[in-house]
Every structure is written in C-alpha cells, then in structure tokens.
Amino acid sequence: MEATAATPDSLESSSRLWSWITTTDHKRIGILYGATAFVFLLIGGLEAMLIRWQLMKPDNDFVSAETFNELFTMHGTTMIFLALMPLSAAFFNFIIPLQIGARDVAFPRLNAFSYWVFLLGGLFLNASFLFGAAPDAGWFGYANLTSIQYSPGVNIDFWAMGLQILGIASLAAAFNFIATIINMRAPGMKLMRMPVFTWMAFITQFIIVTAFPVITVALVFLMFDRMFGANFYNPNAGGDLLLWQHLFWLFGHPEVYILILPTMGMVSEILPTFSRKPLFGYPVIVYSGILIGTIGWGVWSHHMFASGMGAAADTYFGAASMLIAIPTGVKIFNWIATMWGGKIRFTTPMLFSIAFIMLFTIGGISGVMHASPPTDLQQTDTYFVVAHLHYVLFGGAFMGIFGAIYYWWPKVFGRLLNERLGKLHFWLAFIGLNVTFFPMHLIGMLGMPRRVYTYSAELGVGGMNLAATIGALTLGFSTLVLVYNIWHTAAKGEKAGKNPWGAATLEWAMSSPPPVYNFSVIPEVTSRLPLWTVGGMNEIPDVPPEPIHVPGGSYWPVLAALGLVGFFTGALMHSLWVALAAAAVLVVSVFKWAFEPFEM
Amino acid sequence: MSTAAIGHYTSTGQDTRKIAFWTFIGSECMLFGTLIATYLSYEGKSVVGPTPQEILNIPLTSVSTFVLLMSSLAMVLALAAVMRGDTRYSKVWLATTAVLGAVFLVFQAFEFTQFVDEGLKISTNLFGSTFFVLTGCHGLHVLVGVIWLATLLIMSARGKLGPEKAMNVEIAGLYWHFVDVVWIVIFTVVYLIQRGPAA
Amino acid sequence: MNLDRRSFRRANQLAVLASAALLLGLAGCQGPFPQSTFSATTELGEDLSGLFWMIFWWGVAVFAVVQVGLIYVMIRFRARPDQPDPAPIHGHTALEIAWTLAPAMIIVFIAVPTIQVIWKEAGTDTANALQVQVIGHQWWWEYRYPEYGIVTANDLHLPQGRPVELQLTSADVIHSFWLPRLAGKRDMILGRTNRLVFTPDSVGEFWGQCAEYCGTSHANMRFRAFVHTAADFDSWVAEQTSAPAAAETLNDLERRGLAAYREVRTPASNSCIACHAIQGISAGVLGPDLNHMGSRSTVAGGTLENTADNLAAWLRDPAAVKPGSLMPNTGLTESEIAGLVAYLHSLR
Amino acid sequence: MSQEVLEKPSAHPSARVYLSIAAILTAITVVEVAIFYIPAIRGTMVLAPVLLLLSAGKFALVVMFYMHLKPDSKLFTAIFTAPLVLAAAVILALMTLLGAWVY
C-alpha cells in the first residue's frame, strides 16, 4: 500500500524507495508500521476465515488437523504481535511527537531500527509457512508440548525466535518513546497537560519495558531446552511445567493491557472531539490507566485457575482480577459522562468509539465471569473465553483502532476517508462481530473446548458454529470495505485542512500532512486543550521564520536489523557460520551507527 | 547533572540518553530478576548430579567479586578524569576498568571449564541449566561492557574523549556499575546462600 | 446530517433484533447437550453454575446501566443544527466517587461467594471417597481403580452417591480433564497430581473432553462417564475383574484374531503386544489396556462408537480416524481385521 | 517529575569519597565470605538474612554513589526503583508459587 507522499517539500530525495528504506522521520516510520501491520492484519484475518470455514459444521474436513493447529496458532500470534501491537505503534510513531509538540522522537535511528526488526521478525515468523512448518503449539506454546520430544520439527523454533525478534523491536521502541515523552514535551506541557492518548501510550511503554524481559527469559529457557538439552521444562529432571505458564502469563497479562491501553487513549481523544466537550475526569482517566497498568502485574494466574495452584493462590488471583474491573468501569463511566451534555456528531470515528464502549463493556463483564476461579473451572479453555477475548480485542482494541484510522487519516495523508464507506464498514463490522462472537459464549458453555479442529454433531453446537462462520465472513468483507475506501480516497478524497474535525490537541495545529519538521516554531502551551482554549498556545506560522535542520536518513539501522534477524536465522538453521556472519554485520552496523554524525 | 551541556530544550533538564539508559537498566532488572527467580525456585530440586555445595568454588569467586568491585572504582575514577579533561588518567583508568573486567571473564571461563570437567554441563541437571544461563547471561553483559570500555579507550587515545563527551562515559559507567551490582546479588544468592539439601 | 441519524437508528434496531433472534432461535432448536455446563448433576457442579448465574445477573445489570446510559446520551445529546457549543465540564468529584464505589460494591458481592466456594471445594473431605487415578496420554484416557485393581480406558464408571476423588496426572504433555455435567475441569500435568472431588448424584451417561491443547488430535481426546447405581457398579467391577475367557472357548474367527494379536510383525513395534495389555497374553503399557475392551462404549479415544465396522475402520487406518495417532498402520489384512474385531469384542 | 528549569549541576564527589566507598565494599565482601566459612552460622537459618542484608548494603552503596543516583534527579530514582521493586516481587511470587520455600 504505497501511501501518498507527505507534503512535497518535505520529502525531496533521490529515489523514493531508498528514502523510505533509510528514513528516520517518525511520520514515515509510522506510515511504514501502519501499512505493514495492516497487511499482517489481513493475513491474520484470512487465517481466521479458514478456521471458521473448517468449524462451520461438525466433522468437517476442509483443512487437516495439522493445518488447523498451524492456522489457529498463527492467527493468535499474528493478530497480537504482528497486527494489533504494530498498529498501536503506528499511531505512537506518528501522533505522539505531534501531540507533545516535538520535531521527532528522541532517537530517530533507533526508531527506524525498531520498525525494520519488526518487519523482518514478521517475515521470519511467516516464512515458516513456506517450509510447511508453521508454529502449531498455540500462541501461548505451553511447555512440554513445545519440547523437542513432542514438537521435533522447526515449527516451534520459528515461533520462539520470531517472538524474540519481535520482543527486541518492541523493547527498542519502548525506550525511545519513554525518553521522548519525558524529555521532549513542548514548553508549558506539564505531565498533567499531556493528551490522553500520549498518557496511555506512556503507561503502555512502561509495561512493555518491564513485561518483555520476562518472556525473553522464558523463550531463552525454551530454546536452551530444545537446542542444548537443558532441563528448565523437563519434569523428569525435577523441572516444573508450570514455570513456563507462570513466566508466560507474567508477560501475557500485562501484554493484554499493552493491547488495550493505547486504544483507550485513542477513544479518549475521539469522544471529546465529536461531543465538542472536554474529556470528563481527565485526571481520573489518567490515574485509572496507571492503576490498570500496575494491578495488571498482580493478576496473571487467572489464566491458570485449572492448573491446581491451590485455594490460597486462586483466592488471591481471583480477588485481584476482579479488582481490575473497577478502574476499567470508572473509565467507561467517564467516557459516557464526556458525551453527556455534548453536541454529538456521528462521524465514523465516533461510531467506532461508541461501539468500543458497548462491546468492551460486554467483554469486561464476561471477563469478570471467569475471574471467579470456580466458574472458571467451567469456562477456561472453552469458546466462552474465545468470545470474551474477541469482545475485548476485536470489539475493544480493533474497533478503537479502526476509529483512530478514520480520525487521524486526514492528518497523516491530507485527505479524509469517505464517510459513507466508513459507515458501511462500521455497520458490517458491528453486526459481523456480534453475529460471530456472541454465540460463542453459548457454544463454550454448551461444552465446546478451544483449539479443536472439529467437534461431534451430538455436541449440539453445529448451528451456532455456522452462525459464527457467517458472521466471520461479514467481518472479513467489512475490512475489505476499508481497503476499498483507502484506495478510493487516495486520489479523490476530500482535502483535509489543518483541523478537519475541530479537535483540541496539538497534532491539529499544523498542515495535513505535517511538514517534515512538524512545527515551524516550537509550540508553547498553557492548557490541556490548546486549540480549544483562548491563548492556549502560541501562533504556529505556516513558514518557519528561520531554517530548521532536519536530520537525513541512515542505512545503519536497517543493516543492523538484517544482522540481528540473520543471527536468528543462522541459529534456526543450526549453522554457526551464518549466525557468526550475521552477528558480525550487526556489530559493525552498531559501531558505524554509533559513530555516524547525526545531528538532532 | 553537570557532565554535558544540553544542546537543545528538554522538558526535565536531564540528558535524554541518560533517561533512556536508566529505563534500560530498569528493564534489565526484570531480566535478571526472572533469571534469579528461576534459579531460586529450582534450587535443591535437581534429581541427579553435582549439587552447589559440592562444586561451587567460593575462594575463586570471592576474588572475582573483588576484581569486579575494583573495576567499579576504576570506572568512577575514569569518569572523574574525563570530566576534568585529564587525558592521561582517563586512559589509565579506562584501561584498568577494561582489564579488570577481562580478568573477571577469565576467572569465569576457568570456572565454567572446571565445572564441565567435573561433570556439570547445562544438560546435567536443573542446577546446571539455571546456573549456566544465569551466570552466562551476566558474563555476556560483562563482555559487552569490556568491548564498550575498549572503544572508549580508543576514542580517548585518539583525543576524541574530551569533557564535552563525558556523558558517553557516564552512561558506560552506569552500565558497568549495573553489571557489577547484578554480580553482587548473584554472588550472595547463588554462591554464599546455598539453600537446598546438601548432597 | 438527517441521513446519519435515521440510518443509524434503523440499523441499530436491526442489530439488536438480529442478535436476540440468533441467541433464542438457535439455542432452542438443538437437542440435549451432553457436555453442557448448564445442567450440572453434582453438588460441585451446582456450586459452579450457581456462582455463574449470580455473576451473570450482576453482569446483565451493569450491562443494562451502561447501554441504556449510552443510548440515552446518543439520542438526547446528538448535535442539532446551529446548537451552541456545550459548556466545557471537566469533572465532578462526587460522581467519580459514586461510580468507583458502585463497582467496588458489586465486586465484593461477587468475591465473597466466590471465596466461599473455593475453600468449600478445596476442603471437601475424601475419607471414604473412591480413588480413581486418571492418566492423560496423547489423545486417550487411562483410568486405574487401586481399590479394585482395575485398569481401563476412555470410559469412566462411577457409583452413585459415593464421593469420588480423581487423582489427575499426565504421561506426556499437559491435558485437562473436563466433565462439564459432573465436575468442571482440572489440568493434568506431568510431574504433578491434581485432585478433583465430587459426588455423582444421578445415574446416566455424561460426556467429557480434553480442554488443554495437547497436539494434533486434541479434538479427538474424548471420554464418557457412566454413573451407575451401587448394584450396577458392583456388577461392573465384577465383570472387569473377571479373567478373560480361556482360549479353547473361542470360536475359530476369534481364535484367528487372537493369533493376529499375538503375531510379532516387522518392525516389532508394529505388533499389538508391543503396546497393549491383555491379562495373560501381553503387558504393553504404551497403548490402552484392552482387558474387557468389548464392554467399552467407544473406540479410538472416545471418538467412535464401539461397533464392529468402527473398530475395523480404526484398525485399518488409525491416522485417518485420529490424525497424528501414535498407533501405527500395521498393514493388517482384511481377514486379520475381521478376526481381531471378533476377538476384541469377545473380551466382555 | 514536575518540570524543572535546567537543574543546578551537582559536582561529582572527589576521588577520596570513591576510595572510601571502595574500601567499605571490600570490607563487606570480606565479612560476607568470612561468615560463609564460620560453621556456627553456616548451617543455621540466620545465614541468609545476614548475607542478604550485607549484599543489599553493597547494592545501595554502588547504586547511590557510583551510579550517582543519590544526588541525581528523582526522575532516575523513580525509573530505576519501580522495575527493581517489581523484579523483587516477581522473585518472591515465583518462589512461593513454585514451592521453593521448602527446607
């Protein structure tokens, strides 16, 4: 999806492709993240369609058991690591510097490195399909099914190393954004004057920085078990299989807050704009976000209530998991209060944000249902949990992200997406989502476990599975409506001025798409809603009074990324030479990068 | 924070790289924390093979702990020298830090080979797996530190490490001290407090 | 602007109607659900579903409050032409406290009964409970009754009225024993023994399935539980502990099957006796115990009814019935299959 | 983390301070190893808490003085101690859940 270039004056460079490969401009890296993540979203969606087609009727033989197991593993891994997180990262990259009044992120080349490691990691993971050895132990990959004894193929090596690479990309980006948000805010923008999207992104980065090391260690243990015969997950040597589950979910639950907090930030930007009213209870939303981030670290074992940890652990983790419903509930009430007394315009972003509130509430409630350990004994590992997670991740995260795509599209590309096509996309997605996932609550309670490639007719859930498949096809088609909308408005879309929606935050203070230096003069803010407050910020002239130095591109990040991923490829191939050669490329690139004159 | 003039406006008056690096150190705390948690959770659960009491060499590791402590001292003296623009002592102390780090690595390599000879490999038992991954990960960090210090030494030798570059040395110092602090925890938790049933 | 509101309201009603119809229509027209969590028949199962319905109705209440509030706000405060910009309200502390305490109260109402049920289930005494060791294998179930010295597979037989304690473990990867109508689920992990205690109250056949993804044929790892009256259970035990019929009493078809069973094939791991156990004939432990296999309700880990042609289809090509099955295709001839089916079904 | 204008640069301590700290660290290490070799304490339950306290002392000394955390802005203290506390909590939680407190 070759995006239309940003304003012509900002992107003069010899060849367009090379300028994209060596770009260090946070806006272009954001577009790259968004485009790549959207392609992976379509791949993940295709996997979902195949899964639903196989489960359409009992004892179906559309795909083999092995293929189905690869499909549901890759659907989970792709949607979480290759679609949802990078789509959030696309908005982090493009919008955060604009919202805090900065010219770019703190370390532009590190930002480029993060993107290229992400892209190569995604290709590395999906290359497994070419070798007919796609990962097939679930996105969670419980121990000792992933051991060399029970998964002798390279499937799990692709999966474990793919996640390691993607982990490095997320960590590198997280350090970058934390430094950017702390140190590059415009004068006058105290922390409590930052836009809510930047706040939620800030919390998300701290969760990434503390959660990803845990899964990195768990994956290192798995790789040492598989490649060097270590005993971390070997019960015969005294190892405990629950070590993997604890380490994975210690990362896994903060991970789901990494997935949802950015979207809560997006919705908190969209609702005030289309209600023409400031966000209700800004400090409460910020503190409840922080609370969600911290309590999120104390609840991981609610994924393990059936593993027999004992009554004391179940009691603590059950109570702590229920506790998280309170800050989430507070946010939902604050969003509704934002709309209360407002002047609500039902544009596409607004529709998606309202649907986010509705569907995330349903997901939150079905979540509380299995926060209680005894009820979880019936619900865990069934389609009830599949319904819960899709209501919070699709109904929640993706609806919010679709809203944000329609909301910030004019700022990124200079043209508005077509509203009528947008509403068609919304209604198809809203109906498709409910038709697909609401019956799954019932399918789960009626006895269908998760991750089964088929089920018997006597189970009695054939009809509802058929409905879910029809709903899934509607969802698939709705996403294609968005693709058509993008293609249709690429040339003919309505031109967007500086502030097409009349929003209040800094990113709407410059032209769309923004010039490469973002702000002709560094903005100075005196209010949380600079564009809505009289004297809220200084005047931003269209032409910079004195020339602004814009750092050029650099090819060392992409080379370093190639070196890093090459090293993992060498490890996968059990070839020391490939690994050493790639490591050499990485080391040389890092040194060249460190000593390259790069004036911020 | 007097080490480097700040080129352009920052919200907190601190150096952006230093903020990013302290975040990195926080993240590394979680990495080593998980490794140590696994070591302690699995301590005493090995079914077979040499136990910590039988195989750990306390005198040798006490000396290597002392070596790493002294390298931290050398590091701060190096930073002080770079800040005062004293090129001679910058080179002396940077070299001392790097050499002490290398000595620590030699001690560790010797310890590893000795363990393997005495029948403790990564695949032998739980103790072998957790011990080698924990101390190996720390050793890798020391190696990266030694390479980083060597680079600074070369920069200083070429006269490109004046007081205006002191922040580079301070950040290298943060990394080095952190690696030393992690070893302090490992030395106590793994070597001195040998929990679990004696062989 | 009008178009948006009208299309919005009509489409909204359509969505609500569609979801409601779907839910009611489909739920009603299905037959009985053998693995439904709604129809528990033990005290443990009733505790679990009691908690579920309690939380469910709290959920419906919260859902109603949020959706009604949302829909009211959308209709009441939608933008009217040339309406002045609304007053910029930033917050309201009393409201914030109110809707923090309200969810907190609901959480307390949910948490207290939850904790009671947790400790009640953990504390049930198992003094005279029937001990059954349940061992998960890649993709079938092994049961052992130490009290009676019985080893069987896939069909779990239990007496009515007597508490039973299942000692759950696994022989390979992690499985999860899920018997919705009697006991909920509990993971089966190599190196640990988990327990599940319940008292079957009503006689009948109850279906269960593995709930933790355990490899290629995770979907085919099913089992059935049979609750008998005390008398029927004792006769089942008697039947299971009886010695197999002597070789002479077999008719010649069954005898041919016994010969095929005993035959050492090439490679040796293809021979039945390498993996299976029949009293006095073979003592293999990798595959299910075949003593009294004829009296079992299903074949191939609970996926096929135990009829002659199902058993024949299974013997002919195990991987077709259970993909990835560890039972190799031993290339049996049709006559060997016919003999084996007759012989195995003779083991009542 | 309120916004401070360019913070007054606090001078880094003199070499003498660093040397004294190095001496203390060495002393503590010697004490730790010595305790390890005293049979009276070795087998008892008191060994672990004492050694943990001593190493915590060394940890604090290095972090506060060599890493200059004490005089530096509270921002760095916050960024470092939050994950540190979380890591300690993870260690205790995992040891509890995996049943490591058995003696």
Short mmCIF file of C-alpha atoms in Angstrom, two decimals, chain A residues 21-311:
data_model
loop_
_atom_site.label_atom_id
_atom_site.label_comp_id
_atom_site.label_asym_id
_atom_site.label_seq_id
_atom_site.Cartn_x
_atom_site.Cartn_y
_atom_site.Cartn_z
CA ILE A 21 14.42 2.38 3.50
CA THR A 22 16.76 4.91 5.13
CA THR A 23 14.08 7.17 6.63
CA THR A 24 14.41 8.26 10.25
CA ASP A 25 11.33 10.54 10.15
CA HIS A 26 8.84 9.36 12.76
CA LYS A 27 5.98 10.16 10.40
CA ARG A 28 7.23 7.89 7.60
CA ILE A 29 8.15 5.17 10.08
CA GLY A 30 4.60 5.47 11.42
CA ILE A 31 3.19 5.01 7.91
CA LEU A 32 5.50 2.01 7.38
CA TYR A 33 4.36 0.48 10.68
CA GLY A 34 0.70 1.08 9.77
CA ALA A 35 0.95 -0.33 6.27
CA THR A 36 2.91 -3.44 7.37
CA ALA A 37 0.62 -4.08 10.33
CA PHE A 38 -2.45 -3.72 8.09
CA VAL A 39 -1.09 -6.35 5.68
CA PHE A 40 -0.46 -8.70 8.62
CA LEU A 41 -3.99 -7.89 9.87
CA LEU A 42 -5.36 -9.12 6.52
CA ILE A 43 -3.20 -12.28 6.77
CA GLY A 44 -4.45 -12.91 10.30
CA GLY A 45 -8.00 -12.29 9.11
CA LEU A 46 -7.54 -14.79 6.29
CA GLU A 47 -6.35 -17.37 8.83
CA ALA A 48 -9.48 -16.62 10.88
CA MET A 49 -11.67 -17.21 7.82
CA LEU A 50 -10.06 -20.61 7.19
CA ILE A 51 -10.53 -21.55 10.84
CA ARG A 52 -14.20 -20.56 10.77
CA TRP A 53 -14.75 -22.40 7.47
CA GLN A 54 -13.37 -25.59 8.99
CA LEU A 55 -15.55 -25.22 12.07
CA MET A 56 -18.65 -24.37 10.06
CA LYS A 57 -20.12 -27.84 10.57
CA PRO A 58 -19.25 -30.87 12.70
CA ASP A 59 -16.65 -33.37 11.47
CA ASN A 60 -15.67 -31.05 8.62
CA ASP A 61 -12.57 -31.93 6.57
CA PHE A 62 -11.88 -28.58 4.88
CA VAL A 63 -8.37 -28.48 6.44
CA SER A 64 -6.36 -31.26 8.11
CA ALA A 65 -5.78 -31.31 11.86
CA GLU A 66 -2.15 -30.30 11.42
CA THR A 67 -3.06 -27.35 9.18
CA PHE A 68 -5.82 -26.22 11.54
CA ASN A 69 -3.42 -26.26 14.50
CA GLU A 70 -0.97 -24.15 12.49
CA LEU A 71 -3.78 -21.77 11.49
CA PHE A 72 -5.08 -21.06 14.99
CA THR A 73 -1.52 -20.67 16.34
CA MET A 74 -0.55 -18.23 13.60
CA HIS A 75 -3.92 -16.42 13.82
CA GLY A 76 -3.31 -15.71 17.52
CA THR A 77 0.38 -14.84 17.17
CA THR A 78 -0.17 -12.70 14.05
CA MET A 79 -3.13 -10.75 15.38
CA ILE A 80 -1.44 -9.93 18.71
CA PHE A 81 2.22 -9.42 17.77
CA LEU A 82 2.04 -8.52 14.07
CA ALA A 83 -1.25 -6.61 13.72
CA LEU A 84 -2.52 -5.07 16.96
CA MET A 85 0.71 -4.02 18.67
CA PRO A 86 2.27 -2.56 15.48
CA LEU A 87 -0.98 -0.74 14.61
CA SER A 88 -0.77 0.91 18.03
CA ALA A 89 2.92 1.54 17.33
CA ALA A 90 1.98 3.22 14.04
CA PHE A 91 -0.10 5.75 15.97
CA PHE A 92 2.59 6.09 18.69
CA ASN A 93 5.13 6.91 15.98
CA PHE A 94 3.04 9.37 14.02
CA ILE A 95 0.93 11.05 16.67
CA ILE A 96 2.96 11.23 19.93
CA PRO A 97 5.65 13.69 18.67
CA LEU A 98 2.89 15.86 17.17
CA GLN A 99 0.78 15.76 20.34
CA ILE A 100 3.67 16.77 22.62
CA GLY A 101 5.00 19.43 20.26
CA ALA A 102 8.26 17.68 19.33
CA ARG A 103 10.06 17.61 15.96
CA ASP A 104 10.74 13.88 16.14
CA VAL A 105 11.25 11.05 18.63
CA ALA A 106 14.30 11.10 20.95
CA PHE A 107 16.36 8.60 18.88
CA PRO A 108 15.19 8.62 15.24
CA ARG A 109 17.59 5.91 14.04
CA LEU A 110 16.60 3.62 16.94
CA ASN A 111 13.01 4.21 15.79
CA ALA A 112 13.89 3.05 12.27
CA PHE A 113 15.72 0.04 13.75
CA SER A 114 12.57 -0.94 15.68
CA TYR A 115 10.46 -0.89 12.53
CA TRP A 116 12.89 -2.95 10.43
CA VAL A 117 13.34 -5.53 13.19
CA PHE A 118 9.54 -5.77 13.43
CA LEU A 119 9.12 -6.20 9.68
CA LEU A 120 11.90 -8.80 9.40
CA GLY A 121 10.58 -10.57 12.51
CA GLY A 122 7.11 -10.79 10.97
CA LEU A 123 8.57 -12.15 7.72
CA PHE A 124 10.74 -14.60 9.72
CA LEU A 125 7.67 -15.90 11.55
CA ASN A 126 5.52 -16.22 8.44
CA ALA A 127 8.36 -17.78 6.42
CA SER A 128 7.55 -20.92 8.41
CA PHE A 129 4.58 -21.45 6.07
CA LEU A 130 7.00 -21.74 3.13
CA PHE A 131 8.73 -24.65 4.87
CA GLY A 132 5.40 -26.27 5.74
CA ALA A 133 6.42 -25.97 9.38
CA ALA A 134 4.34 -23.14 10.76
CA PRO A 135 4.17 -23.00 14.57
CA ASP A 136 1.45 -25.33 15.86
CA ALA A 137 1.55 -25.25 19.67
CA GLY A 138 -0.73 -22.24 20.21
CA TRP A 139 0.22 -18.56 20.61
CA PHE A 140 0.94 -19.46 24.27
CA GLY A 141 3.07 -22.55 23.45
CA TYR A 142 2.69 -24.40 26.76
CA ALA A 143 5.68 -26.44 27.92
CA ASN A 144 6.39 -29.65 27.20
CA LEU A 145 4.23 -29.78 24.07
CA THR A 146 6.87 -27.35 22.77
CA SER A 147 9.73 -29.60 23.93
CA ILE A 148 11.90 -31.23 21.29
CA GLN A 149 10.31 -34.59 22.23
CA TYR A 150 6.72 -33.60 21.42
CA SER A 151 7.46 -30.93 18.78
CA PRO A 152 10.52 -32.26 16.97
CA GLY A 153 10.08 -30.05 13.89
CA VAL A 154 11.34 -26.48 13.39
CA ASN A 155 7.79 -25.15 13.93
CA ILE A 156 8.48 -24.13 17.49
CA ASP A 157 11.95 -22.78 16.64
CA PHE A 158 10.30 -20.41 14.12
CA TRP A 159 7.79 -19.37 16.78
CA ALA A 160 10.20 -18.87 19.68
CA MET A 161 12.81 -16.99 17.66
CA GLY A 162 10.13 -14.95 15.88
CA LEU A 163 8.82 -13.77 19.24
CA GLN A 164 12.34 -12.98 20.46
CA ILE A 165 12.92 -10.76 17.42
CA LEU A 166 9.54 -9.01 17.82
CA GLY A 167 10.31 -8.56 21.52
CA ILE A 168 13.53 -6.73 20.69
CA ALA A 169 11.61 -4.44 18.29
CA SER A 170 9.02 -3.59 20.95
CA LEU A 171 11.64 -3.00 23.66
CA ALA A 172 13.74 -0.71 21.44
CA ALA A 173 10.64 1.33 20.58
CA ALA A 174 9.59 1.48 24.24
CA PHE A 175 12.89 3.03 25.43
CA ASN A 176 12.58 5.53 22.59
CA PHE A 177 9.06 6.65 23.43
CA ILE A 178 9.70 6.87 27.19
CA ALA A 179 12.65 9.19 26.58
CA THR A 180 10.60 11.18 24.03
CA ILE A 181 7.55 11.65 26.26
CA ILE A 182 9.59 12.52 29.37
CA ASN A 183 12.07 14.88 27.79
CA MET A 184 10.69 16.34 24.56
CA ARG A 185 7.39 17.84 25.63
CA ALA A 186 6.69 21.40 24.45
CA PRO A 187 7.36 24.16 26.99
CA GLY A 188 4.34 24.50 29.26
CA MET A 189 3.16 20.93 28.69
CA LYS A 190 3.34 19.53 32.18
CA LEU A 191 2.64 15.80 32.53
CA MET A 192 -0.94 16.51 33.54
CA ARG A 193 -1.41 18.64 30.41
CA MET A 194 -0.45 15.84 28.04
CA PRO A 195 -3.16 14.47 25.70
CA VAL A 196 -4.70 11.22 26.99
CA PHE A 197 -3.50 9.16 24.02
CA THR A 198 0.10 10.10 24.85
CA TRP A 199 -0.58 9.26 28.53
CA MET A 200 -1.94 5.82 27.72
CA ALA A 201 0.97 5.23 25.34
CA PHE A 202 3.37 6.31 28.12
CA ILE A 203 1.91 3.72 30.53
CA THR A 204 1.98 1.09 27.76
CA GLN A 205 5.70 1.68 27.18
CA PHE A 206 6.49 1.11 30.86
CA ILE A 207 4.50 -2.15 30.75
CA ILE A 208 6.45 -3.23 27.64
CA VAL A 209 9.78 -2.33 29.25
CA THR A 210 9.01 -4.48 32.31
CA ALA A 211 7.00 -7.33 30.69
CA PHE A 212 9.04 -8.26 27.61
CA PRO A 213 12.18 -9.28 29.55
CA VAL A 214 10.13 -11.98 31.29
CA ILE A 215 9.01 -13.64 28.06
CA THR A 216 12.52 -13.19 26.63
CA VAL A 217 13.87 -15.24 29.54
CA ALA A 218 11.08 -17.85 29.15
CA LEU A 219 11.89 -18.20 25.44
CA VAL A 220 15.64 -18.42 26.14
CA PHE A 221 14.88 -21.30 28.53
CA LEU A 222 12.75 -22.96 25.81
CA MET A 223 15.45 -22.56 23.17
CA PHE A 224 18.14 -23.90 25.54
CA ASP A 225 15.88 -26.89 26.30
CA ARG A 226 15.36 -27.56 22.61
CA MET A 227 18.86 -26.89 21.30
CA PHE A 228 21.22 -27.72 24.16
CA GLY A 229 19.23 -30.27 26.18
CA ALA A 230 18.74 -28.00 29.22
CA ASN A 231 16.17 -29.08 31.83
CA PHE A 232 14.07 -25.98 32.50
CA TYR A 233 10.83 -27.62 31.41
CA ASN A 234 11.82 -31.25 31.99
CA PRO A 235 9.77 -32.82 34.80
CA ASN A 236 11.96 -35.94 34.77
CA ALA A 237 14.91 -33.77 35.89
CA GLY A 238 12.84 -32.05 38.58
CA GLY A 239 11.67 -29.20 36.37
CA ASP A 240 8.13 -27.79 36.73
CA LEU A 241 5.94 -27.31 33.65
CA LEU A 242 4.11 -24.51 35.46
CA LEU A 243 7.34 -22.43 35.27
CA TRP A 244 6.54 -21.74 31.61
CA GLN A 245 2.90 -20.95 32.35
CA HIS A 246 3.88 -18.55 35.16
CA LEU A 247 6.57 -16.79 33.11
CA PHE A 248 4.37 -16.65 30.01
CA TRP A 249 1.35 -15.20 31.80
CA LEU A 250 3.53 -12.88 33.91
CA PHE A 251 4.22 -11.36 30.48
CA GLY A 252 0.83 -12.36 28.99
CA HIS A 253 -1.49 -10.37 31.19
CA PRO A 254 0.47 -7.12 31.10
CA GLU A 255 0.55 -7.83 27.35
CA VAL A 256 -3.24 -7.61 27.08
CA TYR A 257 -3.02 -4.21 28.78
CA ILE A 258 -0.34 -3.25 26.26
CA LEU A 259 -3.00 -4.11 23.65
CA ILE A 260 -5.94 -2.24 25.17
CA LEU A 261 -4.48 0.89 26.84
CA PRO A 262 -3.44 2.60 23.57
CA THR A 263 -6.96 2.10 22.22
CA MET A 264 -8.43 3.55 25.42
CA GLY A 265 -6.23 6.56 24.70
CA MET A 266 -7.47 6.81 21.10
CA VAL A 267 -11.11 6.64 22.19
CA SER A 268 -10.43 9.29 24.85
CA GLU A 269 -9.24 11.59 22.04
CA ILE A 270 -12.15 10.88 19.64
CA LEU A 271 -15.08 11.16 22.10
CA PRO A 272 -14.36 14.74 23.26
CA THR A 273 -13.78 15.93 19.68
CA PHE A 274 -17.16 14.73 18.42
CA SER A 275 -19.00 15.69 21.60
CA ARG A 276 -17.49 19.19 21.42
CA LYS A 277 -16.78 18.78 25.15
CA PRO A 278 -13.52 18.18 27.10
CA LEU A 279 -12.89 14.67 28.36
CA PHE A 280 -14.80 14.17 31.63
CA GLY A 281 -12.48 13.47 34.58
CA TYR A 282 -9.11 13.69 32.77
CA PRO A 283 -7.02 13.06 35.91
CA VAL A 284 -9.25 10.12 36.88
CA ILE A 285 -8.80 8.52 33.44
CA VAL A 286 -5.03 9.01 33.68
CA TYR A 287 -4.76 7.58 37.21
CA SER A 288 -7.06 4.66 36.41
CA GLY A 289 -4.80 3.93 33.44
CA ILE A 290 -1.79 3.86 35.76
CA LEU A 291 -3.77 1.69 38.21
CA ILE A 292 -4.66 -0.76 35.42
CA GLY A 293 -1.00 -0.89 34.46
CA THR A 294 0.18 -1.65 37.99
CA ILE A 295 -2.61 -4.03 39.10
CA GLY A 296 -2.10 -5.70 35.73
CA TRP A 297 1.12 -7.05 37.18
CA GLY A 298 -0.61 -8.84 40.03
CA VAL A 299 -3.25 -10.95 38.32
CA TRP A 300 -1.52 -13.21 35.81
CA SER A 301 -2.50 -16.54 37.31
CA HIS A 302 -6.19 -16.15 36.50
CA HIS A 303 -5.15 -17.84 33.24
CA MET A 304 -4.16 -20.86 35.35
CA PHE A 305 -7.09 -21.46 37.71
CA ALA A 306 -7.48 -25.02 36.32
CA SER A 307 -3.81 -25.92 36.88
CA GLY A 308 -4.41 -26.67 40.54
CA MET A 309 -2.32 -23.99 42.29
CA GLY A 310 -4.29 -24.41 45.49
CA ALA A 311 -7.05 -22.45 47.21
#
